[in-house]
Short mmCIF file of C-alpha atoms in Angstrom, two decimals:
data_model
loop_
_atom_site.label_atom_id
_atom_site.label_comp_id
_atom_site.label_asym_id
_atom_site.label_seq_id
_atom_site.Cartn_x
_atom_site.Cartn_y
_atom_site.Cartn_z
CA MET Z 1 -26.29 22.41 -29.09
CA LYS Z 2 -28.16 19.45 -30.62
CA ALA Z 3 -30.70 17.94 -28.45
CA GLU Z 4 -29.93 14.15 -27.36
CA PRO Z 5 -32.22 11.99 -29.61
CA ALA Z 6 -33.98 9.64 -27.29
CA ILE Z 7 -34.56 6.10 -27.68
CA PRO Z 8 -37.89 5.45 -29.35
CA ARG Z 9 -40.72 5.18 -27.07
CA GLY Z 10 -41.86 1.59 -26.33
CA PRO Z 11 -39.99 -1.56 -26.05
CA LEU Z 12 -37.05 -2.37 -28.28
CA ASP Z 13 -37.86 -5.17 -30.60
CA PRO Z 14 -36.56 -8.21 -28.69
CA ARG Z 15 -34.55 -9.38 -31.57
CA THR Z 16 -32.51 -6.16 -31.79
CA ILE Z 17 -28.81 -6.75 -30.26
CA ILE Z 18 -27.24 -3.54 -31.51
CA ALA Z 19 -28.96 -0.31 -32.26
CA PHE Z 20 -27.55 3.13 -33.32
CA TYR Z 21 -29.86 6.14 -32.65
CA HIS Z 22 -28.77 9.28 -34.65
CA VAL Z 23 -25.14 8.70 -33.53
CA ASP Z 24 -22.44 11.50 -34.11
CA LEU Z 25 -19.08 10.89 -33.15
CA ARG Z 26 -16.35 13.82 -33.40
CA TYR Z 27 -12.79 13.80 -32.61
CA ARG Z 28 -11.90 17.49 -31.65
CA ASP Z 29 -12.94 19.16 -35.02
CA GLN Z 30 -13.27 16.06 -37.10
CA THR Z 31 -16.49 14.31 -37.67
CA ALA Z 32 -16.00 10.46 -37.62
CA LEU Z 33 -19.66 9.62 -37.73
CA ALA Z 34 -22.74 11.95 -38.60
CA ASP Z 35 -26.41 10.89 -37.82
CA VAL Z 36 -25.64 7.13 -38.11
CA SER Z 37 -28.92 5.04 -37.30
CA PHE Z 38 -29.44 1.37 -37.75
CA SER Z 39 -30.32 -1.73 -35.77
CA ILE Z 40 -28.96 -5.27 -36.04
CA SER Z 41 -30.86 -8.53 -35.07
CA ASN Z 42 -29.71 -11.42 -33.15
CA GLY Z 43 -27.84 -13.95 -35.25
CA GLU Z 44 -27.77 -11.57 -38.17
CA PHE Z 45 -24.74 -11.21 -40.60
CA VAL Z 46 -23.92 -7.67 -41.48
CA CYS Z 47 -21.17 -6.41 -43.56
CA ILE Z 48 -20.14 -2.73 -43.01
CA THR Z 49 -18.03 -1.30 -46.00
CA GLY Z 50 -16.71 1.86 -47.26
CA PRO Z 51 -13.37 3.57 -48.00
CA SER Z 52 -10.39 3.31 -45.43
CA GLY Z 53 -11.16 6.06 -42.88
CA ALA Z 54 -14.92 6.44 -43.54
CA GLY Z 55 -15.82 5.34 -40.06
CA LYS Z 56 -16.29 1.64 -40.10
CA SER Z 57 -13.79 0.97 -37.20
CA SER Z 58 -15.53 3.85 -35.17
CA VAL Z 59 -18.69 2.09 -35.42
CA LEU Z 60 -17.25 -1.14 -34.08
CA ARG Z 61 -15.57 0.72 -31.25
CA LEU Z 62 -18.84 2.38 -30.51
CA ILE Z 63 -20.27 -1.20 -30.17
CA THR Z 64 -17.60 -2.41 -27.70
CA MET Z 65 -18.20 1.24 -25.77
CA ASP Z 66 -14.36 1.93 -26.40
CA LEU Z 67 -15.91 5.21 -27.84
CA PHE Z 68 -19.00 7.04 -26.87
CA PRO Z 69 -21.10 8.99 -29.19
CA THR Z 70 -20.67 12.89 -29.10
CA HIS Z 71 -24.53 12.77 -29.68
CA GLY Z 72 -27.14 10.03 -29.98
CA GLN Z 73 -27.23 6.55 -28.31
CA VAL Z 74 -25.76 3.17 -28.94
CA VAL Z 75 -27.61 0.37 -27.36
CA VAL Z 76 -25.85 -3.04 -27.19
CA ARG Z 77 -27.53 -5.97 -25.56
CA GLY Z 78 -29.89 -3.74 -23.69
CA MET Z 79 -27.01 -1.50 -22.36
CA VAL Z 80 -27.64 2.17 -23.24
CA SER Z 81 -24.27 4.15 -23.93
CA THR Z 82 -25.68 7.34 -22.30
CA THR Z 83 -26.90 5.61 -19.16
CA MET Z 84 -24.67 2.41 -18.50
CA LYS Z 85 -22.24 2.52 -15.83
CA ARG Z 86 -18.59 2.50 -16.98
CA SER Z 87 -17.74 -0.44 -14.58
CA ARG Z 88 -20.40 -2.55 -16.53
CA ILE Z 89 -18.34 -2.21 -19.92
CA PRO Z 90 -16.25 -5.29 -19.08
CA LEU Z 91 -19.28 -7.32 -18.79
CA LEU Z 92 -20.58 -6.15 -22.06
CA ARG Z 93 -17.24 -6.88 -23.74
CA ARG Z 94 -17.36 -10.53 -22.49
CA GLU Z 95 -20.54 -10.95 -24.79
CA ILE Z 96 -18.71 -9.46 -27.81
CA GLY Z 97 -15.69 -11.20 -29.70
CA PHE Z 98 -13.41 -8.93 -31.70
CA VAL Z 99 -10.91 -9.77 -34.33
CA PHE Z 100 -8.66 -7.49 -36.34
CA GLN Z 101 -6.65 -7.43 -39.41
CA ASP Z 102 -3.16 -7.73 -37.41
CA PHE Z 103 -4.53 -10.75 -35.37
CA ARG Z 104 -3.23 -9.26 -32.02
CA LEU Z 105 -1.80 -12.47 -30.65
CA LEU Z 106 0.64 -12.79 -27.80
CA ASP Z 107 3.81 -13.80 -29.45
CA ASP Z 108 5.53 -15.29 -26.40
CA ARG Z 109 2.74 -17.59 -25.61
CA SER Z 110 1.37 -20.83 -27.27
CA ILE Z 111 -1.68 -21.13 -29.29
CA TYR Z 112 -3.60 -22.78 -26.39
CA ALA Z 113 -2.28 -20.15 -23.89
CA ASN Z 114 -3.60 -17.45 -26.35
CA VAL Z 115 -6.98 -18.64 -26.42
CA ALA Z 116 -7.07 -19.76 -22.71
CA PHE Z 117 -6.03 -16.22 -21.76
CA ALA Z 118 -9.41 -14.80 -22.63
CA GLN Z 119 -11.13 -17.29 -20.22
CA LEU Z 120 -8.20 -16.88 -17.49
CA VAL Z 121 -9.13 -12.94 -17.39
CA VAL Z 122 -12.63 -13.35 -16.79
CA GLY Z 123 -12.15 -16.15 -14.16
CA VAL Z 124 -13.27 -19.38 -15.79
CA PRO Z 125 -12.03 -22.21 -13.75
CA GLN Z 126 -9.22 -24.43 -15.38
CA PRO Z 127 -11.27 -27.77 -16.12
CA ALA Z 128 -13.84 -25.52 -18.13
CA ILE Z 129 -11.15 -23.70 -19.75
CA LYS Z 130 -9.55 -26.86 -21.18
CA LYS Z 131 -12.89 -28.00 -22.51
CA ASN Z 132 -13.66 -24.79 -24.15
CA VAL Z 133 -10.25 -24.10 -25.83
CA MET Z 134 -10.35 -27.61 -27.06
CA ARG Z 135 -13.81 -26.85 -28.55
CA VAL Z 136 -13.07 -23.69 -30.34
CA LEU Z 137 -9.45 -24.77 -31.52
CA THR Z 138 -11.10 -28.01 -32.99
CA GLN Z 139 -13.69 -25.59 -34.65
CA VAL Z 140 -10.98 -23.62 -36.21
CA GLY Z 141 -8.79 -26.91 -37.21
CA LEU Z 142 -5.95 -25.67 -34.81
CA TRP Z 143 -6.01 -28.12 -31.91
CA ASP Z 144 -3.09 -30.35 -33.32
CA LYS Z 145 -1.04 -27.09 -33.29
CA ARG Z 146 -2.13 -25.84 -29.90
CA ASP Z 147 1.48 -25.92 -28.66
CA ARG Z 148 3.00 -23.87 -31.26
CA LEU Z 149 3.83 -20.20 -31.03
CA PRO Z 150 1.83 -17.72 -33.20
CA GLN Z 151 5.05 -17.07 -35.22
CA GLN Z 152 5.21 -20.71 -36.33
CA LEU Z 153 2.01 -20.28 -37.97
CA SER Z 154 0.70 -18.83 -41.29
CA GLY Z 155 -1.23 -15.75 -41.42
CA GLY Z 156 -4.49 -17.47 -42.02
CA GLU Z 157 -3.83 -19.84 -39.02
CA GLN Z 158 -3.02 -16.99 -36.75
CA GLN Z 159 -6.20 -15.30 -37.77
CA ARG Z 160 -8.09 -18.54 -37.07
CA VAL Z 161 -6.37 -18.46 -33.55
CA ALA Z 162 -7.66 -14.94 -33.06
CA ILE Z 163 -11.16 -16.07 -34.18
CA ALA Z 164 -10.96 -18.98 -31.61
CA ARG Z 165 -10.11 -16.57 -28.87
CA ALA Z 166 -12.74 -14.15 -29.86
CA MET Z 167 -15.12 -17.12 -29.58
CA VAL Z 168 -14.03 -19.02 -26.64
CA ASN Z 169 -16.28 -16.98 -24.06
CA SER Z 170 -19.15 -17.65 -26.52
CA PRO Z 171 -20.04 -14.25 -27.24
CA LYS Z 172 -23.44 -13.23 -28.97
CA ILE Z 173 -21.68 -10.77 -31.10
CA LEU Z 174 -18.55 -11.16 -33.15
CA LEU Z 175 -16.86 -8.07 -34.54
CA ALA Z 176 -14.40 -8.54 -37.29
CA ASP Z 177 -12.32 -5.43 -38.26
CA GLU Z 178 -10.75 -6.09 -41.58
CA PRO Z 179 -10.05 -9.68 -40.74
CA THR Z 180 -8.77 -10.77 -44.21
CA GLY Z 181 -6.77 -7.57 -44.82
CA ASN Z 182 -3.48 -9.28 -44.45
CA LEU Z 183 -4.60 -12.62 -46.12
CA ASP Z 184 -4.33 -13.88 -49.72
CA PRO Z 185 -7.50 -14.57 -51.33
CA VAL Z 186 -7.71 -18.53 -50.63
CA THR Z 187 -6.73 -17.86 -46.97
CA ALA Z 188 -9.26 -15.02 -46.94
CA GLN Z 189 -12.19 -17.09 -48.30
CA GLU Z 190 -11.20 -19.69 -45.61
CA ILE Z 191 -11.60 -17.02 -42.86
CA ILE Z 192 -14.80 -15.97 -44.42
CA ASP Z 193 -16.26 -19.48 -44.41
CA LEU Z 194 -15.13 -19.80 -40.85
CA VAL Z 195 -16.91 -16.58 -39.97
CA PHE Z 196 -20.16 -17.77 -42.06
CA ARG Z 197 -20.08 -21.14 -39.80
CA ILE Z 198 -19.93 -19.04 -36.67
CA ASN Z 199 -22.94 -17.06 -37.92
CA ASP Z 200 -24.77 -20.53 -38.85
CA GLY Z 201 -24.19 -21.19 -35.18
CA GLY Z 202 -26.60 -18.33 -34.28
CA THR Z 203 -23.74 -15.62 -33.43
CA CYS Z 204 -24.31 -12.27 -34.87
CA VAL Z 205 -21.38 -11.17 -36.91
CA VAL Z 206 -20.46 -7.56 -38.06
CA PHE Z 207 -17.97 -7.83 -40.51
CA SER Z 208 -15.94 -4.56 -41.55
CA THR Z 209 -13.92 -4.46 -45.00
CA HIS Z 210 -13.05 -2.02 -47.72
CA ASP Z 211 -12.51 -4.75 -50.21
CA HIS Z 212 -15.34 -4.78 -52.70
CA GLU Z 213 -14.31 -8.17 -53.94
CA ILE Z 214 -15.06 -9.42 -50.29
CA VAL Z 215 -18.45 -7.63 -50.16
CA LYS Z 216 -19.36 -9.26 -53.55
CA THR Z 217 -19.20 -12.46 -51.83
CA PHE Z 218 -21.68 -11.58 -49.35
CA GLY Z 219 -25.26 -12.42 -49.81
CA GLN Z 220 -26.50 -10.62 -46.61
CA ARG Z 221 -27.07 -7.31 -45.32
CA VAL Z 222 -24.33 -4.78 -46.56
CA MET Z 223 -24.04 -1.18 -44.98
CA VAL Z 224 -22.17 1.43 -46.85
CA ILE Z 225 -20.42 4.17 -44.90
CA LYS Z 226 -18.78 7.40 -46.59
CA ASP Z 227 -17.32 10.15 -44.78
CA GLY Z 228 -18.81 9.27 -41.58
CA ARG Z 229 -22.58 8.86 -43.05
CA LEU Z 230 -24.32 5.71 -43.58
CA VAL Z 231 -25.28 5.97 -47.34
CA SER Z 232 -26.73 2.70 -47.99
CA ASP Z 233 -28.03 -0.16 -45.87
CA GLU Z 234 -29.41 -3.04 -48.09
CA GLU Z 235 -30.57 -6.70 -47.62
CA ARG Z 236 -29.37 -8.73 -50.44
CA ARG Z 237 -31.32 -11.77 -51.15
CA VAL Z 238 -29.12 -15.01 -52.29
CA PRO Z 239 -31.23 -18.02 -51.97
CA ASP Z 240 -28.20 -20.08 -51.80
CA ARG Z 241 -26.77 -20.35 -48.47
CA ASP Z 242 -23.49 -20.22 -49.88
CA ARG Z 243 -23.86 -16.35 -49.99
CA GLY Z 244 -22.91 -15.95 -53.59
CA PRO Z 245 -19.76 -15.71 -55.59
CA ARG Z 246 -16.42 -16.83 -53.82
CA LEU Z 247 -13.07 -14.77 -53.68
CA THR Z 248 -11.51 -17.69 -55.33
CA ASP Z 249 -13.84 -18.09 -58.16
CA HIS Z 250 -11.92 -15.97 -60.60
CA MET Z 251 -8.50 -17.36 -59.47
CA TYR Z 252 -8.52 -20.45 -61.54
CA ARG Z 253 -10.26 -19.08 -64.64
CA PRO Z 254 -8.09 -19.19 -67.54
CA GLY Z 255 -6.68 -15.74 -68.28
CA GLY Z 256 -7.84 -14.50 -64.90
CA SER Z 257 -5.34 -11.40 -64.18
CA ASP Z 258 -6.29 -10.11 -60.75
CA ALA Z 259 -5.91 -13.33 -58.56
CA MET E 1 -14.51 -9.77 -6.72
CA LEU E 2 -11.71 -11.90 -8.08
CA ARG E 3 -12.25 -15.35 -8.46
CA ARG E 4 -9.82 -18.20 -7.57
CA ALA E 5 -8.87 -18.72 -11.02
CA GLN E 6 -8.19 -15.04 -11.62
CA ILE E 7 -6.07 -14.78 -8.44
CA GLY E 8 -3.88 -17.80 -9.59
CA HIS E 9 -3.47 -16.15 -12.95
CA LEU E 10 -2.38 -13.05 -11.56
CA ALA E 11 -0.09 -14.43 -9.10
CA ARG E 12 1.51 -16.42 -12.14
CA GLU E 13 1.60 -13.34 -14.36
CA SER E 14 3.31 -11.01 -11.82
CA VAL E 15 5.96 -13.66 -10.70
CA ALA E 16 6.63 -14.32 -14.40
CA GLY E 17 6.86 -10.71 -15.37
CA PHE E 18 9.12 -9.97 -12.50
CA SER E 19 11.44 -12.80 -13.42
CA ARG E 20 11.12 -12.11 -17.17
CA ARG E 21 12.29 -8.75 -16.52
CA LYS E 22 15.51 -9.31 -14.31
CA LEU E 23 17.68 -6.63 -15.65
CA THR E 24 14.88 -3.79 -15.46
CA THR E 25 14.07 -5.09 -11.96
CA GLY E 26 17.51 -5.29 -10.80
CA VAL E 27 18.41 -1.78 -12.20
CA THR E 28 15.14 -0.31 -10.68
CA VAL E 29 15.64 -1.92 -7.27
CA LEU E 30 19.35 -0.64 -7.33
CA ILE E 31 18.38 2.99 -8.14
CA MET E 32 15.71 3.10 -5.72
CA GLY E 33 17.65 1.14 -3.08
CA SER E 34 20.26 3.64 -3.53
CA ALA E 35 17.96 6.59 -3.03
CA LEU E 36 16.26 5.06 0.15
CA LEU E 37 19.55 4.29 1.50
CA VAL E 38 20.39 8.09 1.52
CA LEU E 39 16.86 8.59 3.03
CA ALA E 40 17.44 5.92 5.91
CA LEU E 41 20.95 7.28 6.42
CA PHE E 42 19.81 10.92 7.05
CA VAL E 43 16.96 9.67 9.41
CA LEU E 44 19.38 7.54 11.15
CA VAL E 45 21.91 10.37 11.84
CA ALA E 46 19.17 12.68 12.68
CA LEU E 47 17.88 9.90 15.27
CA ASN E 48 21.52 9.52 16.70
CA LEU E 49 21.80 13.40 16.92
CA GLY E 50 18.52 13.35 18.83
CA ILE E 51 19.78 10.77 21.35
CA VAL E 52 23.31 12.52 22.01
CA LEU E 53 21.39 15.83 22.41
CA GLU E 54 18.93 14.14 24.80
CA ARG E 55 21.70 12.68 26.78
CA ALA E 56 23.57 16.05 26.69
CA GLN E 57 20.35 17.91 28.03
CA ALA E 58 19.85 15.11 30.60
CA SER E 59 23.11 16.48 32.24
CA VAL E 60 21.87 20.01 32.12
CA ASP E 61 21.41 21.44 35.63
CA LEU E 62 21.56 24.84 37.35
CA ARG E 63 23.76 25.84 40.07
CA VAL E 64 22.44 28.93 41.90
CA PHE E 65 25.27 30.60 43.93
CA LEU E 66 23.97 32.53 46.89
CA VAL E 67 25.41 35.76 48.12
CA ASP E 68 27.52 35.36 51.30
CA GLY E 69 26.24 36.04 54.90
CA LEU E 70 22.52 34.55 54.40
CA ASP E 71 21.42 33.02 57.51
CA ASP E 72 20.43 29.27 57.74
CA GLN E 73 16.61 30.44 58.02
CA ARG E 74 16.88 32.47 54.93
CA VAL E 75 18.69 29.83 52.86
CA ALA E 76 16.06 27.22 53.82
CA ALA E 77 13.07 29.76 52.86
CA LEU E 78 14.51 29.53 49.25
CA GLN E 79 13.76 25.96 48.57
CA PRO E 80 9.86 26.38 48.02
CA PRO E 81 10.13 29.36 45.71
CA PHE E 82 12.89 27.39 43.76
CA LEU E 83 10.72 24.45 43.33
CA ALA E 84 7.99 26.63 42.50
CA LEU E 85 9.86 27.64 39.42
CA PRO E 86 8.51 26.16 36.04
CA GLY E 87 10.31 22.94 35.45
CA VAL E 88 12.28 22.64 38.65
CA ARG E 89 12.10 19.10 39.71
CA GLU E 90 14.45 19.08 42.73
CA ALA E 91 16.30 21.83 44.62
CA ARG E 92 19.20 20.41 46.43
CA PHE E 93 21.17 22.82 48.94
CA ILE E 94 24.81 22.58 49.17
CA SER E 95 26.50 24.57 51.90
CA LYS E 96 29.77 26.38 52.05
CA ASP E 97 31.35 23.43 53.85
CA GLN E 98 29.72 20.71 51.61
CA ALA E 99 31.21 22.58 48.54
CA LEU E 100 34.63 22.69 49.93
CA ALA E 101 34.43 18.99 50.82
CA GLU E 102 33.20 18.35 47.24
CA LEU E 103 36.04 20.27 45.68
CA ARG E 104 38.71 18.53 48.06
CA ARG E 105 37.22 15.30 46.78
CA ASP E 106 37.28 16.25 43.29
CA LEU E 107 40.99 17.49 43.51
CA GLY E 108 42.10 14.08 45.03
CA ASP E 109 45.59 14.02 46.02
CA ASP E 110 45.85 17.67 45.13
CA GLY E 111 43.28 18.49 47.74
CA ASP E 112 46.03 19.45 50.24
CA ILE E 113 46.33 22.74 48.35
CA LEU E 114 43.00 23.83 49.92
CA GLY E 115 44.97 23.94 53.35
CA VAL E 116 46.56 27.01 52.44
CA LEU E 117 43.21 28.92 52.62
CA ASP E 118 42.40 30.96 55.73
CA ASP E 119 38.82 31.11 54.82
CA ASN E 120 36.21 28.87 52.72
CA PRO E 121 35.89 31.22 49.67
CA LEU E 122 33.15 28.98 48.07
CA PRO E 123 29.77 30.10 48.13
CA ALA E 124 26.75 28.11 49.17
CA SER E 125 24.62 27.06 46.49
CA TYR E 126 21.45 25.27 45.33
CA HIS E 127 21.45 22.61 42.50
CA LEU E 128 18.28 22.82 40.54
CA GLU E 129 17.56 19.89 38.63
CA LEU E 130 15.11 20.25 35.59
CA ALA E 131 12.36 18.05 34.35
CA PRO E 132 13.39 16.92 30.70
CA ALA E 133 11.04 19.32 28.87
CA TYR E 134 12.86 22.30 30.28
CA ARG E 135 16.27 21.24 29.62
CA SER E 136 16.56 23.12 26.31
CA THR E 137 18.93 26.04 26.18
CA ALA E 138 16.29 28.58 25.73
CA SER E 139 14.33 27.21 28.66
CA VAL E 140 17.47 26.98 31.08
CA GLU E 141 18.49 30.46 30.05
CA ALA E 142 15.01 31.91 30.92
CA ILE E 143 15.24 30.40 34.33
CA ALA E 144 18.67 31.39 34.92
CA THR E 145 17.68 35.20 33.84
CA ASP E 146 14.87 35.13 36.14
CA LEU E 147 16.96 33.85 38.93
CA ARG E 148 19.79 36.39 38.63
CA ARG E 149 17.31 39.24 39.53
CA TRP E 150 16.70 37.48 42.98
CA PRO E 151 18.48 39.35 45.63
CA GLU E 152 19.62 36.24 47.40
CA VAL E 153 21.45 34.92 44.23
CA ALA E 154 25.03 36.14 43.54
CA ASP E 155 25.25 33.94 40.26
CA VAL E 156 23.70 31.36 38.22
CA VAL E 157 25.85 28.82 36.30
CA TYR E 158 24.46 26.12 34.06
CA SER E 159 26.53 23.44 32.59
CA GLN E 160 27.35 22.63 28.85
CA ALA E 161 27.01 25.70 26.95
CA TRP E 162 27.68 23.46 23.85
CA VAL E 163 24.40 21.99 24.33
CA GLY E 164 22.85 25.11 22.86
CA ALA E 165 25.17 24.65 19.82
CA LEU E 166 24.34 20.97 19.44
CA GLU E 167 20.63 22.02 19.49
CA THR E 168 21.16 24.50 16.61
CA TRP E 169 23.21 21.90 14.70
CA THR E 170 20.67 19.11 15.26
CA ARG E 171 17.86 21.53 14.29
CA LEU E 172 19.64 22.42 11.18
CA PHE E 173 20.42 18.87 10.35
CA ARG E 174 16.74 17.95 10.79
CA TRP E 175 15.54 20.61 8.45
CA GLY E 176 18.29 19.77 5.83
CA SER E 177 17.42 16.11 6.07
CA LEU E 178 13.67 16.83 5.72
CA VAL E 179 14.48 18.73 2.47
CA ILE E 180 16.66 15.83 1.20
CA CYS E 181 14.26 13.20 2.26
CA VAL E 182 11.50 15.01 0.26
CA ILE E 183 13.59 15.22 -2.78
CA VAL E 184 14.61 11.50 -2.39
CA LEU E 185 11.14 10.44 -1.82
CA VAL E 186 9.88 12.11 -5.07
CA ALA E 187 12.83 10.64 -6.93
CA ALA E 188 11.88 7.19 -5.59
CA VAL E 189 8.33 7.43 -6.59
CA PHE E 190 9.47 8.73 -9.90
CA VAL E 191 11.62 5.73 -10.41
CA ILE E 192 8.95 3.19 -9.55
CA SER E 193 6.32 5.01 -11.60
CA ASN E 194 8.71 5.23 -14.69
CA THR E 195 9.61 1.32 -14.28
CA VAL E 196 5.97 0.53 -14.17
CA ARG E 197 5.14 2.77 -17.09
CA LEU E 198 7.79 0.82 -19.01
CA THR E 199 6.48 -2.33 -18.03
CA MET E 200 2.88 -1.45 -19.08
CA ALA E 201 4.10 -0.19 -22.37
CA GLY E 202 5.78 -3.54 -22.78
CA SER E 203 2.68 -5.26 -21.86
CA ARG E 204 0.79 -3.03 -24.29
CA ARG E 205 -0.77 -6.00 -26.15
CA ILE E 206 -1.65 -8.03 -23.00
CA ILE E 207 -3.43 -4.91 -21.63
CA GLU E 208 -5.25 -4.33 -24.92
CA ILE E 209 -6.34 -8.04 -25.18
CA GLN E 210 -7.57 -7.89 -21.54
CA ILE E 211 -9.45 -4.87 -22.24
CA LEU E 212 -11.04 -6.64 -25.33
CA VAL E 213 -12.23 -9.77 -23.71
CA GLY E 214 -13.71 -7.80 -20.61
CA ALA E 215 -11.17 -7.88 -18.03
CA THR E 216 -12.14 -5.32 -15.28
CA ASP E 217 -9.87 -2.24 -14.54
CA GLY E 218 -8.95 -3.62 -11.29
CA PHE E 219 -7.77 -6.96 -12.69
CA ILE E 220 -5.67 -5.19 -15.41
CA ARG E 221 -4.25 -3.01 -12.87
CA LEU E 222 -3.44 -5.49 -10.07
CA PRO E 223 -0.12 -7.05 -11.63
CA PHE E 224 1.31 -3.58 -11.94
CA VAL E 225 0.37 -2.57 -8.48
CA ILE E 226 1.97 -5.91 -7.02
CA GLU E 227 4.93 -4.97 -9.23
CA GLY E 228 5.36 -1.39 -7.79
CA VAL E 229 4.89 -2.84 -4.29
CA LEU E 230 7.39 -5.78 -4.88
CA HIS E 231 9.80 -3.34 -6.31
CA GLY E 232 9.36 -0.86 -3.27
CA LEU E 233 9.83 -3.75 -0.75
CA LEU E 234 12.90 -4.97 -2.30
CA ALA E 235 14.44 -1.42 -2.70
CA GLY E 236 13.71 -0.98 1.11
CA ILE E 237 15.17 -4.46 2.09
CA LEU E 238 18.27 -3.61 0.04
CA ALA E 239 18.74 -0.07 1.82
CA MET E 240 18.39 -1.27 5.14
CA GLY E 241 20.58 -4.18 4.65
CA ALA E 242 23.21 -2.15 3.04
CA LEU E 243 22.80 0.46 6.06
CA ALA E 244 23.10 -2.34 8.59
CA ILE E 245 26.36 -3.53 7.00
CA GLY E 246 27.68 0.00 7.22
CA PHE E 247 26.46 0.73 10.61
CA ARG E 248 28.12 -2.45 11.82
CA LEU E 249 31.53 -1.47 10.44
CA LEU E 250 31.27 2.09 11.66
CA SER E 251 30.04 1.08 15.23
CA LEU E 252 33.37 -0.82 15.72
CA ARG E 253 34.90 2.51 15.68
CA LEU E 254 32.29 4.87 17.12
CA GLU E 255 30.60 3.72 20.39
CA GLY E 256 27.14 5.00 21.76
CA ILE E 257 25.65 5.28 18.19
CA GLU E 258 22.35 3.34 17.75
CA PHE E 259 20.66 1.46 14.82
CA TYR E 260 17.01 1.38 13.96
CA SER E 261 14.74 -0.90 16.22
CA ALA E 262 13.10 -3.87 14.73
CA ALA E 263 9.76 -2.05 14.50
CA GLN E 264 11.34 0.88 12.84
CA ILE E 265 13.13 -1.37 10.21
CA ALA E 266 9.71 -3.27 9.64
CA GLY E 267 8.07 0.41 9.40
CA PHE E 268 10.71 1.68 6.83
CA VAL E 269 10.31 -1.41 4.59
CA LEU E 270 6.64 -1.07 4.84
CA PHE E 271 6.86 2.70 4.10
CA CYS E 272 9.04 1.64 0.89
CA ALA E 273 6.26 -0.57 -0.21
CA VAL E 274 3.75 2.09 0.25
CA LEU E 275 6.16 4.42 -2.12
CA GLY E 276 6.10 1.66 -4.57
CA LEU E 277 2.45 1.44 -4.40
CA LEU E 278 2.21 5.09 -4.87
CA GLY E 279 4.66 5.13 -8.03
CA SER E 280 2.62 2.30 -9.61
CA LEU E 281 -0.72 3.95 -9.11
CA ALA E 282 0.53 7.00 -10.60
CA ALA E 283 2.00 5.15 -13.76
CA ILE E 284 -1.23 3.19 -14.17
CA GLY E 285 -3.65 6.02 -13.67
CA GLN E 286 -1.62 7.85 -16.62
CA TYR E 287 -1.35 4.82 -18.76
CA LEU E 288 -5.02 3.58 -18.56
CA ARG E 289 -6.34 7.13 -19.16
CA VAL E 290 -5.00 7.03 -22.66
CA ARG E 291 -5.60 3.38 -23.56
CA ARG E 292 -7.81 2.31 -26.35
CA VAL E 293 -9.06 -0.75 -27.89
CA GLY E 294 -8.96 -0.24 -31.50
#
């Protein structure tokens, strides 16, 4: 048996919003993550990349405390995975927005209802819900389409609804699990731009993708996970706030083949 | 604690879910209602058998015939020991003359036939009335066996030997009903739990999103608990309604049978709601144990 690694002595850096300490995660005999340690600060933009099945989604699920480490500790917003009460997990999740590759919208409800749903379940009063939903749907440019059903929107628009839903409770963290996986490069770039704007507003973003082209567009910190191990964690310095090349850059280049 | 906005949302979701799944709801209520009808019917028959048995037992009394030739003093002296017997509430003496007069009265117009008798052949007797708790066949037999050993007693007769048979049948029926009721109850809970499980599977996406945005377990569970309870309530009302109609038709032909009292009906419907609750809790427990966000 491996001893439980303790949180380092002394107070955590007050800027730290997510911290992994020697995290192992095993499903039966399979190792999903092995000795993963990192910390993410408030307002930071972090890209997690690696091949499919490398353990990216597991990292995100550990952050929402949907999974718990087999060994090690995860600390999110000061809540420690090894000591926190299970009944407090919903409170933690209210501070985390989550978007997925497959949008996960309620197909039988309007766009407005989909976004409002996230507020209803946590007990926000109706007048405030209307104000908040209007704010986020305007932010993602879909207020005019609020009465439509998800199926009446394009993939990119559906993902924007999902982002609006994730942001309506004003979370401190936005987790994006392959949010552009189902989208064409133009739409994917729009979603990435939207996520950048959210990050500019002060929300910490953890963006997971296996797509190298997308990673290249990021001028921030990129963590690479392979076979459950964190093999690289580097800060990129791009002076331009536009974060580097864009997915669509080579699309319009004469002779461009992979658009 | 749930906030007002959450309660309103839950109420709307529950009602909407219920009406959205009219067919499933209808079929579940029908199946569960039929099962509960069987249960209610067996309990009702058992109750009525109990009433019939009680009435039959109420008419059970012992007649202790005395040997001929006892003087008045000895006859009178028998009353205290009779009353001292366990369960004997009253001991009424019937003299030979009274017995003859009774017989004459019972024979009515044919009473003249007694005129041919030279002597009164009827023995003097004591009529022993028993307390309700001592009216079972076993108890009556025990008292009779004891009395037959007394030298003053010529014979002991007790009415309605069929009460013993009725007791046996009632006991058998009650045991049989109990077994059937347990099976029906398990089936009813199973039906509800399956329906709620299906509803939960159908609401997988909603549950997933609720978990994602930080709904508490209680908040996620409540609509399904309400659904289970409503199913139970409706099935209980259906079963009781069908039984009441059937009873009404039958009571035109069969006198003396009784239906459930208002309190028993309310208790039954409430019991069905509890079954619904148990069914939904079983389903929810199983479902949420395997839930995952990702």
